[in-house]
Structure formats: structure tokens, C-alpha cells
PDB file of C-alpha atoms in Angstrom:
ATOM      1  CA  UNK N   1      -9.277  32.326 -50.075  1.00 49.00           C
ATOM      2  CA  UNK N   2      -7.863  32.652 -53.769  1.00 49.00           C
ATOM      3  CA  UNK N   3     -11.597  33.773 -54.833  1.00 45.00           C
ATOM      4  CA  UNK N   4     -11.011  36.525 -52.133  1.00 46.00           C
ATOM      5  CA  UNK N   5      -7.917  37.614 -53.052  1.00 47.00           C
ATOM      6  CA  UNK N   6      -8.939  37.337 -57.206  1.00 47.00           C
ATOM      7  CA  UNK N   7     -11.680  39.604 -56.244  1.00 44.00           C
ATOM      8  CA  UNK N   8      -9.415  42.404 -53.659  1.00 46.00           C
ATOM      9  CA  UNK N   9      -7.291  42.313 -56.826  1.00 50.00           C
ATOM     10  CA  UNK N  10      -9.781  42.870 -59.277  1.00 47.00           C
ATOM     11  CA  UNK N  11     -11.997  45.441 -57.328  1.00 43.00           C
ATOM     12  CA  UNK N  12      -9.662  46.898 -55.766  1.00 45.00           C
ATOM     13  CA  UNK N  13      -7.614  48.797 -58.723  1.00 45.00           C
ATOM     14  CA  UNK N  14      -9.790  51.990 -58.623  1.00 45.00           C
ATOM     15  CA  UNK N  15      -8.220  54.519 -60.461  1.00 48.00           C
ATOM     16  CA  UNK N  16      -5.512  57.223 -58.296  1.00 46.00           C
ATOM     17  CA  UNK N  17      -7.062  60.610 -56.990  1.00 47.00           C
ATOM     18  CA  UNK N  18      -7.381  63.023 -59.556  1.00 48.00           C
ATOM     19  CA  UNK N  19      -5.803  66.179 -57.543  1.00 45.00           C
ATOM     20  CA  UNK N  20      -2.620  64.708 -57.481  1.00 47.00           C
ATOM     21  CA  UNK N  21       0.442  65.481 -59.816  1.00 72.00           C
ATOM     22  CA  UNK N  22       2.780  63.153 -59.910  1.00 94.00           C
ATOM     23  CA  UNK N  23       2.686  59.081 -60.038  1.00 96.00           C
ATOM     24  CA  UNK N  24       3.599  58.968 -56.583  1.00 96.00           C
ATOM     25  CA  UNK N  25       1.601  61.370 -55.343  1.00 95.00           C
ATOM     26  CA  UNK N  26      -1.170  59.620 -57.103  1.00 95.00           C
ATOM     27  CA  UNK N  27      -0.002  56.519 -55.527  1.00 96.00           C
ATOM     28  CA  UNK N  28       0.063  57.404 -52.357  1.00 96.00           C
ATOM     29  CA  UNK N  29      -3.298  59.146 -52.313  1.00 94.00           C
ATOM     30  CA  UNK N  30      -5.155  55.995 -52.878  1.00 96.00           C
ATOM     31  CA  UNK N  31      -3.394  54.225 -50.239  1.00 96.00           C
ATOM     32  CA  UNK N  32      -4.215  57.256 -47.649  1.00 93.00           C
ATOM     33  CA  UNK N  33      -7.666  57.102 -49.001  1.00 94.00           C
ATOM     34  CA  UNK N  34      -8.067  52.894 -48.056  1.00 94.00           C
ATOM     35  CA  UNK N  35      -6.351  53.591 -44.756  1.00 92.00           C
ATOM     36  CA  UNK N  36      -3.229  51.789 -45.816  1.00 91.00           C
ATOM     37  CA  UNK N  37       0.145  54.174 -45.054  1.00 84.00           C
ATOM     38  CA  UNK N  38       0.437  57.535 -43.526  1.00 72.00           C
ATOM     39  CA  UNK N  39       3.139  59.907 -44.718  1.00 70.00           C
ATOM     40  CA  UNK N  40       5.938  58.248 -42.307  1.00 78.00           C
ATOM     41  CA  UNK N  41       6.098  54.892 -44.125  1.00 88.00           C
ATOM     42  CA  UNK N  42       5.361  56.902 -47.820  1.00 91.00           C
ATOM     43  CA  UNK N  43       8.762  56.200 -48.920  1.00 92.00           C
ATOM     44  CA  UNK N  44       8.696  52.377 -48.130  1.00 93.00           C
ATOM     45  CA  UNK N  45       5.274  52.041 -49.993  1.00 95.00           C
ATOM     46  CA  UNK N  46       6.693  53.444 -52.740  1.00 96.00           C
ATOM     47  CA  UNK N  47       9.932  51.436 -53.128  1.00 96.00           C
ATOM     48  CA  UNK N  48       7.598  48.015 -52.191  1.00 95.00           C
ATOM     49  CA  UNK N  49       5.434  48.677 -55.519  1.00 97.00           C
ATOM     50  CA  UNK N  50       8.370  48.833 -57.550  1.00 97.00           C
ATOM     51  CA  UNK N  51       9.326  45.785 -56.172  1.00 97.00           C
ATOM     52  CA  UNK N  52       5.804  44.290 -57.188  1.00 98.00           C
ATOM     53  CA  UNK N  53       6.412  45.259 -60.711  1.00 98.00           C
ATOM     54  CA  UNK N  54      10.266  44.066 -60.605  1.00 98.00           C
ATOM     55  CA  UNK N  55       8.588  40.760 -59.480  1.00 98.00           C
ATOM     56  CA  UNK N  56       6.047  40.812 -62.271  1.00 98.00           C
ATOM     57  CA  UNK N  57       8.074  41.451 -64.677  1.00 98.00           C
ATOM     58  CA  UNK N  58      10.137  38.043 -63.626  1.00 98.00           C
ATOM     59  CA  UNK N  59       6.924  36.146 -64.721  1.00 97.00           C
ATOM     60  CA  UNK N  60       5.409  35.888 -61.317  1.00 98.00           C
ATOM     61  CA  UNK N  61       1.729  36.478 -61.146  1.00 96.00           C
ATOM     62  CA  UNK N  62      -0.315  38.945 -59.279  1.00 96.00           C
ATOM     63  CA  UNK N  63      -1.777  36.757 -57.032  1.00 96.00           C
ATOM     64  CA  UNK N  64       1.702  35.090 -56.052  1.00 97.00           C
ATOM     65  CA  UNK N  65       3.469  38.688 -55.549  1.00 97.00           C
ATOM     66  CA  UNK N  66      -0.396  39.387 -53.523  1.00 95.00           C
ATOM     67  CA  UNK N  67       0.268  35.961 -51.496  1.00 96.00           C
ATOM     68  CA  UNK N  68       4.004  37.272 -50.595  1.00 95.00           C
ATOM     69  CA  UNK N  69       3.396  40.425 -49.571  1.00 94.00           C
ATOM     70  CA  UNK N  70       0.248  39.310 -47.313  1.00 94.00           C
ATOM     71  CA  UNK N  71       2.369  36.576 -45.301  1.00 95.00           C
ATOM     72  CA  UNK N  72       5.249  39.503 -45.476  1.00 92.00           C
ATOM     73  CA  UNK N  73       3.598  42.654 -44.069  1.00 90.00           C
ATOM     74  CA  UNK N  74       1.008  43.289 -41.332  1.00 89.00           C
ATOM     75  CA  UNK N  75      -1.708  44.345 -44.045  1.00 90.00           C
ATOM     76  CA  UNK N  76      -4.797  42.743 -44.118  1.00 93.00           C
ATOM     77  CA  UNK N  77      -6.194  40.315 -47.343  1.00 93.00           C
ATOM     78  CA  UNK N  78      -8.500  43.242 -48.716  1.00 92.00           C
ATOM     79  CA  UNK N  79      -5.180  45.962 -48.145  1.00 94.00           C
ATOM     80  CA  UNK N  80      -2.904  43.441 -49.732  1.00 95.00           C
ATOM     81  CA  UNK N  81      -4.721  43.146 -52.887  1.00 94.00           C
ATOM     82  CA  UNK N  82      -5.719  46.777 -53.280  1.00 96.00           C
ATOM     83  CA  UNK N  83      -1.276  47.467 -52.628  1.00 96.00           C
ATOM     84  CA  UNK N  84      -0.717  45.338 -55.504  1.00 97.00           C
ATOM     85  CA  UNK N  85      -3.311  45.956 -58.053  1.00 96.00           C
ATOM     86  CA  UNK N  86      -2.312  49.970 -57.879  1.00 97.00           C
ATOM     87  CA  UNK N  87       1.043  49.497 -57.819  1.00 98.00           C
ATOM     88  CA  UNK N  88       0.217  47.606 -60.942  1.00 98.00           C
ATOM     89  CA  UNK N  89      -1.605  50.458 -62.042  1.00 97.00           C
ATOM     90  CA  UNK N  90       0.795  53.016 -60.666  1.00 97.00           C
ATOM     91  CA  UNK N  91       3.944  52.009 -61.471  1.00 98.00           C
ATOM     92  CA  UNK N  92       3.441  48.962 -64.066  1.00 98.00           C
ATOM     93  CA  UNK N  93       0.506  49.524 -66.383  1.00 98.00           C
ATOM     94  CA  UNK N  94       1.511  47.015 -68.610  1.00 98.00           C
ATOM     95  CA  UNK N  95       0.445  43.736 -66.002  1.00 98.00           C
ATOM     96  CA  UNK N  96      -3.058  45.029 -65.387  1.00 96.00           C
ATOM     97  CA  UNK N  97      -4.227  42.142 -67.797  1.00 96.00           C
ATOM     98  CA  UNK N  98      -3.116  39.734 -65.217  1.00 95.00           C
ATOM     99  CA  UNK N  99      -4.920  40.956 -62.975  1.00 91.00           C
ATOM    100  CA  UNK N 100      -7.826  38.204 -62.543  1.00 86.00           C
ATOM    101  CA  UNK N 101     -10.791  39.599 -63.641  1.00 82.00           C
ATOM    102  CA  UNK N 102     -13.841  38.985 -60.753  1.00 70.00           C
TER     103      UNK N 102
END
């Protein structure tokens, strides 16, 4: 299962939609475009990928913060990873070497 998740993290940090403006707009494109959030729970997505980098920035790794948020929310393994690798890349740029590489 780690291999998995290594490899949603990894893969799954595609870079935002280009038509958007803002970081949260670019944000929240990517999850629309995976099927992740719709606009009602926007605001919560948001506010949960800050708390990814808040965690991050305590030291944690990516694949812990990953493991938390999978047993914590009703995404799926390949959702979970893809959350927190653009969040990383959203909101905390300077974790994306932590991500594990494939």
C-alpha cells in the first residue's frame, strides 16, 4: 500500500489549470478536474490544504499527512494522494522535495 500511495503522491502533482487566476482558483480547478470537490465543499478543501502544509511544516511527511487524511475523509487512496501533493504544490511549494519520487 505505501508503494501505492508513494506513487498517487508522486503522479499525481500535475500542475493547476492554466485559465485560472488566483492560487485557489487554481487549486480548486484540479480538484474539479479529478472529480474530487464541487463548489459546495470549495471552502473546506481549501482550509484542509493549509492544514497539510501547517502539518508539513511540523516535520511530518507527506505520506503521514496522506495516511491521515485517507483514514480521515471519505476520499479514495488515488484522491488522497493527488489532495496532498497539490496542496503541496498549491499552497506549500517549498515540501514538493518530499514528495517520494515514483
Amino acid at each position: 500500500m505505501l508503494v501505492t500511495v508513494a506513487a498517487c503522491l508522486a503522479l499525481l502533482a500535475a500542475p493547476p489549470a492554466a485559465h485560472a487566476d488566483t492560487t485557489d482558483q487554481k487549486f480548486l480547478a484540479a480538484l474539479e478536474e479529478q472529480g474530487i470537490i464541487d463548489q459546495s465543499s470549495a471552502g473546506h478543501a481549501i482550509e484542509s490544504a493549509h492544514y497539510v502544509c501547517a502539518r508539513l511544516d511540523t516535520g511530518e511527511t507527506p505520506m503521514a499527512v496522506m495516511q491521515d487524511v485517507l483514514a480521515s475523509s471519505s476520499l479514495p487512496e488515488f484522491h488522497t494522494g493527488f489532495f496532498v501533493a497539490q496542496s503541496i504544490y498549491s499552497y506549500c511549494p517549498r515540501h514538493k522535495d518530499e514528495i517520494p519520487p515514483r
